[in-house]
Amino acid sequence: MTLPTGPHPPDPAPHRVEFLRQPHPGYTHLSAWGIRIDGTDLRILVAHATRELWERELDEDDDTPQEREEFLLRQHAPLHLADDTRARAHFLGDPEPELRHPESGALVLLGCPCGIDACWPLLATVTATERTVTWSAFHQPHRPQWGELPLGPYTFPRAPYEEALAAPLHLTEDPLAPLLGAP
């Protein structure tokens, strides 16, 4: 299996975000918040950004190339944020305390596939102004040696961002299901 083409260097032009309401990949009875940036699932962007970092840690003889690609895509899951009002506040930079990293102040954009979002989170700094919302300084708190991930920053015009957040696209299955194979 080959992932779609990799992320490109951030463009200074505004980016486009889509919020998705979809079944949680590990717990399909739960609804989760997925994210697409410029039409690409955030989990794909993270897979590209962390591939070389994981290659330093994992033994290439342990998995097939397809299993490694699936691992990269499965490292995170959409967030389970049941209350839409809190979800909107979360993505505008005001998360529940358990979804904010105490040292960096960053918030969780993607959670852990185990169902506990803060277990293996993708963190980013979310800065909302009157005109824009910016996601920057992406990192994995359980891998401080990785430093800031080569991802973003992404600046979104605030009005379309809030519109996307208020009217997420409702999906009946995880859009990455075809790439993930059997769990």
PDB file of C-alpha atoms in Angstrom:
ATOM      1  CA  MET A   1       0.000   0.000   0.000  1.00  0.00           C
ATOM      2  CA  THR A   2       1.264   3.466  -0.811  1.00  0.00           C
ATOM      3  CA  LEU A   3       0.041   6.571   0.945  1.00  0.00           C
ATOM      4  CA  PRO A   4      -1.116   9.510  -1.126  1.00  0.00           C
ATOM      5  CA  THR A   5       1.558  12.060  -1.977  1.00  0.00           C
ATOM      6  CA  GLY A   6       3.357  13.692   0.926  1.00  0.00           C
ATOM      7  CA  PRO A   7       2.754  17.083   2.441  1.00  0.00           C
ATOM      8  CA  HIS A   8       4.161  20.105   0.719  1.00  0.00           C
ATOM      9  CA  PRO A   9       5.923  22.941   2.504  1.00  0.00           C
ATOM     10  CA  PRO A  10       3.370  25.233   4.101  1.00  0.00           C
ATOM     11  CA  ASP A  11       2.045  27.851   1.743  1.00  0.00           C
ATOM     12  CA  PRO A  12       1.768  31.353   3.152  1.00  0.00           C
ATOM     13  CA  ALA A  13      -1.694  31.520   1.573  1.00  0.00           C
ATOM     14  CA  PRO A  14      -4.632  30.606   3.802  1.00  0.00           C
ATOM     15  CA  HIS A  15      -5.428  26.947   4.202  1.00  0.00           C
ATOM     16  CA  ARG A  16      -8.817  25.262   4.196  1.00  0.00           C
ATOM     17  CA  VAL A  17     -10.074  23.063   7.029  1.00  0.00           C
ATOM     18  CA  GLU A  18     -12.910  20.562   7.047  1.00  0.00           C
ATOM     19  CA  PHE A  19     -14.274  19.057  10.229  1.00  0.00           C
ATOM     20  CA  LEU A  20     -15.813  15.598  10.018  1.00  0.00           C
ATOM     21  CA  ARG A  21     -18.203  13.769  12.332  1.00  0.00           C
ATOM     22  CA  GLN A  22     -17.450  10.098  11.859  1.00  0.00           C
ATOM     23  CA  PRO A  23     -17.369   6.826  13.757  1.00  0.00           C
ATOM     24  CA  HIS A  24     -14.282   6.469  15.951  1.00  0.00           C
ATOM     25  CA  PRO A  25     -12.042   3.908  14.184  1.00  0.00           C
ATOM     26  CA  GLY A  26     -11.553   1.816  17.320  1.00  0.00           C
ATOM     27  CA  TYR A  27     -15.027   2.259  18.794  1.00  0.00           C
ATOM     28  CA  THR A  28     -17.536   2.649  15.985  1.00  0.00           C
ATOM     29  CA  HIS A  29     -20.392   3.283  18.438  1.00  0.00           C
ATOM     30  CA  LEU A  30     -18.638   6.566  19.371  1.00  0.00           C
ATOM     31  CA  SER A  31     -18.769   9.655  17.201  1.00  0.00           C
ATOM     32  CA  ALA A  32     -15.456  11.422  16.654  1.00  0.00           C
ATOM     33  CA  TRP A  33     -14.172  14.652  15.123  1.00  0.00           C
ATOM     34  CA  GLY A  34     -11.914  14.115  12.124  1.00  0.00           C
ATOM     35  CA  ILE A  35      -9.988  16.823  10.310  1.00  0.00           C
ATOM     36  CA  ARG A  36      -8.965  17.485   6.723  1.00  0.00           C
ATOM     37  CA  ILE A  37      -6.536  20.230   5.806  1.00  0.00           C
ATOM     38  CA  ASP A  38      -6.641  21.307   2.174  1.00  0.00           C
ATOM     39  CA  GLY A  39      -8.539  18.100   1.404  1.00  0.00           C
ATOM     40  CA  THR A  40      -6.078  15.703   3.104  1.00  0.00           C
ATOM     41  CA  ASP A  41      -6.891  13.826   6.312  1.00  0.00           C
ATOM     42  CA  LEU A  42      -4.694  15.115   9.131  1.00  0.00           C
ATOM     43  CA  ARG A  43      -3.692  11.516   9.942  1.00  0.00           C
ATOM     44  CA  ILE A  44      -2.107  11.213   6.482  1.00  0.00           C
ATOM     45  CA  LEU A  45      -0.179  14.451   7.020  1.00  0.00           C
ATOM     46  CA  VAL A  46       1.030  13.163  10.404  1.00  0.00           C
ATOM     47  CA  ALA A  47       2.042   9.813   8.884  1.00  0.00           C
ATOM     48  CA  HIS A  48       4.289  11.641   6.420  1.00  0.00           C
ATOM     49  CA  ALA A  49       5.675  13.946   9.110  1.00  0.00           C
ATOM     50  CA  THR A  50       6.583  11.061  11.458  1.00  0.00           C
ATOM     51  CA  ARG A  51       7.733   8.382   8.983  1.00  0.00           C
ATOM     52  CA  GLU A  52      11.475   9.098   9.309  1.00  0.00           C
ATOM     53  CA  LEU A  53      11.176   9.509  13.081  1.00  0.00           C
ATOM     54  CA  TRP A  54       9.526   6.095  13.436  1.00  0.00           C
ATOM     55  CA  GLU A  55      12.085   4.507  11.094  1.00  0.00           C
ATOM     56  CA  ARG A  56      14.779   5.335  13.655  1.00  0.00           C
ATOM     57  CA  GLU A  57      12.844   3.501  16.380  1.00  0.00           C
ATOM     58  CA  LEU A  58      11.217   0.513  14.709  1.00  0.00           C
ATOM     59  CA  ASP A  59      12.909  -2.629  13.431  1.00  0.00           C
ATOM     60  CA  GLU A  60      12.160  -2.870   9.718  1.00  0.00           C
ATOM     61  CA  ASP A  61      12.228  -6.672   9.905  1.00  0.00           C
ATOM     62  CA  ASP A  62       9.233  -6.746  12.269  1.00  0.00           C
ATOM     63  CA  ASP A  63       6.587  -5.647   9.773  1.00  0.00           C
ATOM     64  CA  THR A  64       5.762  -5.792   6.075  1.00  0.00           C
ATOM     65  CA  PRO A  65       5.802  -2.485   4.195  1.00  0.00           C
ATOM     66  CA  GLN A  66       1.984  -2.512   4.207  1.00  0.00           C
ATOM     67  CA  GLU A  67       1.871  -3.085   7.979  1.00  0.00           C
ATOM     68  CA  ARG A  68       4.291  -0.182   8.496  1.00  0.00           C
ATOM     69  CA  GLU A  69       2.130   2.150   6.403  1.00  0.00           C
ATOM     70  CA  GLU A  70      -0.986   1.072   8.305  1.00  0.00           C
ATOM     71  CA  PHE A  71       0.875   1.633  11.597  1.00  0.00           C
ATOM     72  CA  LEU A  72       1.682   5.200  10.540  1.00  0.00           C
ATOM     73  CA  LEU A  73      -1.976   5.873   9.730  1.00  0.00           C
ATOM     74  CA  ARG A  74      -3.246   4.175  12.899  1.00  0.00           C
ATOM     75  CA  GLN A  75      -0.974   6.062  15.315  1.00  0.00           C
ATOM     76  CA  HIS A  76      -3.741   8.614  15.898  1.00  0.00           C
ATOM     77  CA  ALA A  77      -7.515   8.680  15.822  1.00  0.00           C
ATOM     78  CA  PRO A  78     -10.104  11.432  15.473  1.00  0.00           C
ATOM     79  CA  LEU A  79     -11.090  13.010  18.790  1.00  0.00           C
ATOM     80  CA  HIS A  80     -14.093  11.766  20.711  1.00  0.00           C
ATOM     81  CA  LEU A  81     -15.741  15.048  21.686  1.00  0.00           C
ATOM     82  CA  ALA A  82     -19.363  14.147  22.355  1.00  0.00           C
ATOM     83  CA  ASP A  83     -20.603  17.648  23.106  1.00  0.00           C
ATOM     84  CA  ASP A  84     -20.638  19.829  19.974  1.00  0.00           C
ATOM     85  CA  THR A  85     -20.490  23.069  21.962  1.00  0.00           C
ATOM     86  CA  ARG A  86     -17.331  21.943  23.775  1.00  0.00           C
ATOM     87  CA  ALA A  87     -15.908  20.664  20.480  1.00  0.00           C
ATOM     88  CA  ARG A  88     -16.323  24.100  18.927  1.00  0.00           C
ATOM     89  CA  ALA A  89     -14.638  25.734  21.919  1.00  0.00           C
ATOM     90  CA  HIS A  90     -11.879  23.110  21.771  1.00  0.00           C
ATOM     91  CA  PHE A  91     -10.974  23.793  18.139  1.00  0.00           C
ATOM     92  CA  LEU A  92     -11.004  27.538  18.809  1.00  0.00           C
ATOM     93  CA  GLY A  93      -8.323  27.100  21.478  1.00  0.00           C
ATOM     94  CA  ASP A  94     -10.370  26.526  24.645  1.00  0.00           C
ATOM     95  CA  PRO A  95     -10.169  22.780  25.379  1.00  0.00           C
ATOM     96  CA  GLU A  96     -11.144  20.862  28.471  1.00  0.00           C
ATOM     97  CA  PRO A  97      -8.138  20.771  30.857  1.00  0.00           C
ATOM     98  CA  GLU A  98      -7.385  17.093  30.143  1.00  0.00           C
ATOM     99  CA  LEU A  99      -6.974  17.933  26.439  1.00  0.00           C
ATOM    100  CA  ARG A 100      -4.429  20.737  27.001  1.00  0.00           C
ATOM    101  CA  HIS A 101      -0.757  19.930  27.518  1.00  0.00           C
ATOM    102  CA  PRO A 102       0.268  21.516  30.843  1.00  0.00           C
ATOM    103  CA  GLU A 103       3.830  22.395  29.813  1.00  0.00           C
ATOM    104  CA  SER A 104       3.313  23.755  26.295  1.00  0.00           C
ATOM    105  CA  GLY A 105      -0.315  24.899  26.465  1.00  0.00           C
ATOM    106  CA  ALA A 106      -0.896  23.046  23.182  1.00  0.00           C
ATOM    107  CA  LEU A 107      -4.137  21.182  22.688  1.00  0.00           C
ATOM    108  CA  VAL A 108      -4.987  17.745  21.345  1.00  0.00           C
ATOM    109  CA  LEU A 109      -5.988  17.705  17.663  1.00  0.00           C
ATOM    110  CA  LEU A 110      -5.879  13.923  17.239  1.00  0.00           C
ATOM    111  CA  GLY A 111      -6.177  11.346  19.973  1.00  0.00           C
ATOM    112  CA  CYS A 112      -5.081   7.800  20.619  1.00  0.00           C
ATOM    113  CA  PRO A 113      -6.728   4.875  18.841  1.00  0.00           C
ATOM    114  CA  CYS A 114      -7.185   3.209  22.241  1.00  0.00           C
ATOM    115  CA  GLY A 115     -10.095   5.589  22.875  1.00  0.00           C
ATOM    116  CA  ILE A 116      -8.333   7.737  25.499  1.00  0.00           C
ATOM    117  CA  ASP A 117      -7.524  10.864  23.520  1.00  0.00           C
ATOM    118  CA  ALA A 118      -4.767  12.104  25.829  1.00  0.00           C
ATOM    119  CA  CYS A 119      -2.954   8.734  25.783  1.00  0.00           C
ATOM    120  CA  TRP A 120      -1.050   9.303  22.481  1.00  0.00           C
ATOM    121  CA  PRO A 121      -2.082  12.778  21.347  1.00  0.00           C
ATOM    122  CA  LEU A 122      -1.046  14.933  18.445  1.00  0.00           C
ATOM    123  CA  LEU A 123      -0.610  18.354  20.004  1.00  0.00           C
ATOM    124  CA  ALA A 124      -0.545  21.764  18.356  1.00  0.00           C
ATOM    125  CA  THR A 125      -0.711  25.359  19.437  1.00  0.00           C
ATOM    126  CA  VAL A 126      -4.026  26.874  18.345  1.00  0.00           C
ATOM    127  CA  THR A 127      -4.041  30.650  18.065  1.00  0.00           C
ATOM    128  CA  ALA A 128      -7.338  32.335  17.268  1.00  0.00           C
ATOM    129  CA  THR A 129      -7.518  35.990  16.326  1.00  0.00           C
ATOM    130  CA  GLU A 130     -10.393  38.069  15.019  1.00  0.00           C
ATOM    131  CA  ARG A 131      -9.475  37.122  11.418  1.00  0.00           C
ATOM    132  CA  THR A 132      -7.579  33.824  11.541  1.00  0.00           C
ATOM    133  CA  VAL A 133      -7.050  30.548  13.368  1.00  0.00           C
ATOM    134  CA  THR A 134      -3.524  29.139  13.184  1.00  0.00           C
ATOM    135  CA  TRP A 135      -2.311  25.642  14.087  1.00  0.00           C
ATOM    136  CA  SER A 136       1.421  25.463  14.705  1.00  0.00           C
ATOM    137  CA  ALA A 137       4.166  23.770  16.741  1.00  0.00           C
ATOM    138  CA  PHE A 138       2.842  20.236  16.216  1.00  0.00           C
ATOM    139  CA  HIS A 139       4.455  17.726  18.544  1.00  0.00           C
ATOM    140  CA  GLN A 140       4.114  14.397  20.330  1.00  0.00           C
ATOM    141  CA  PRO A 141       4.608  14.854  24.092  1.00  0.00           C
ATOM    142  CA  HIS A 142       5.679  11.233  24.581  1.00  0.00           C
ATOM    143  CA  ARG A 143       8.538  11.690  22.119  1.00  0.00           C
ATOM    144  CA  PRO A 144      10.233  14.932  23.216  1.00  0.00           C
ATOM    145  CA  GLN A 145      13.345  13.848  21.289  1.00  0.00           C
ATOM    146  CA  TRP A 146      11.344  14.295  18.059  1.00  0.00           C
ATOM    147  CA  GLY A 147      10.935  18.008  18.739  1.00  0.00           C
ATOM    148  CA  GLU A 148       8.499  19.979  16.614  1.00  0.00           C
ATOM    149  CA  LEU A 149       7.114  17.879  13.795  1.00  0.00           C
ATOM    150  CA  PRO A 150       7.603  19.018  10.191  1.00  0.00           C
ATOM    151  CA  LEU A 151       3.937  19.872   9.880  1.00  0.00           C
ATOM    152  CA  GLY A 152       2.268  23.231   9.377  1.00  0.00           C
ATOM    153  CA  PRO A 153       1.857  25.924  10.399  1.00  0.00           C
ATOM    154  CA  TYR A 154      -1.628  26.147   8.961  1.00  0.00           C
ATOM    155  CA  THR A 155      -3.487  29.447   8.972  1.00  0.00           C
ATOM    156  CA  PHE A 156      -7.201  29.395   8.271  1.00  0.00           C
ATOM    157  CA  PRO A 157      -9.455  32.410   7.687  1.00  0.00           C
ATOM    158  CA  ARG A 158     -11.641  32.534  10.793  1.00  0.00           C
ATOM    159  CA  ALA A 159     -15.084  32.904   9.180  1.00  0.00           C
ATOM    160  CA  PRO A 160     -14.820  29.784   6.944  1.00  0.00           C
ATOM    161  CA  TYR A 161     -13.131  27.939   9.849  1.00  0.00           C
ATOM    162  CA  GLU A 162     -16.075  28.652  12.134  1.00  0.00           C
ATOM    163  CA  GLU A 163     -18.528  27.725   9.363  1.00  0.00           C
ATOM    164  CA  ALA A 164     -16.783  24.356   8.903  1.00  0.00           C
ATOM    165  CA  LEU A 165     -16.818  23.812  12.654  1.00  0.00           C
ATOM    166  CA  ALA A 166     -20.526  24.654  12.923  1.00  0.00           C
ATOM    167  CA  ALA A 167     -21.488  22.329  10.060  1.00  0.00           C
ATOM    168  CA  PRO A 168     -19.134  19.319  10.074  1.00  0.00           C
ATOM    169  CA  LEU A 169     -19.467  16.773   7.304  1.00  0.00           C
ATOM    170  CA  HIS A 170     -21.237  13.690   8.701  1.00  0.00           C
ATOM    171  CA  LEU A 171     -19.732  10.388   7.545  1.00  0.00           C
ATOM    172  CA  THR A 172     -20.940   6.837   8.141  1.00  0.00           C
ATOM    173  CA  GLU A 173     -17.413   5.354   8.180  1.00  0.00           C
ATOM    174  CA  ASP A 174     -13.832   6.406   8.742  1.00  0.00           C
ATOM    175  CA  PRO A 175     -12.609   7.913   5.449  1.00  0.00           C
ATOM    176  CA  LEU A 176      -9.284   6.089   5.870  1.00  0.00           C
ATOM    177  CA  ALA A 177     -10.931   2.667   6.202  1.00  0.00           C
ATOM    178  CA  PRO A 178      -9.884   1.611   2.676  1.00  0.00           C
ATOM    179  CA  LEU A 179      -6.234   2.376   3.530  1.00  0.00           C
ATOM    180  CA  LEU A 180      -6.287   0.696   6.924  1.00  0.00           C
ATOM    181  CA  GLY A 181      -7.137  -2.872   5.956  1.00  0.00           C
ATOM    182  CA  ALA A 182      -8.320  -5.189   8.718  1.00  0.00           C
ATOM    183  CA  PRO A 183      -7.816  -3.948  12.296  1.00  0.00           C
TER     184      PRO A 183
END
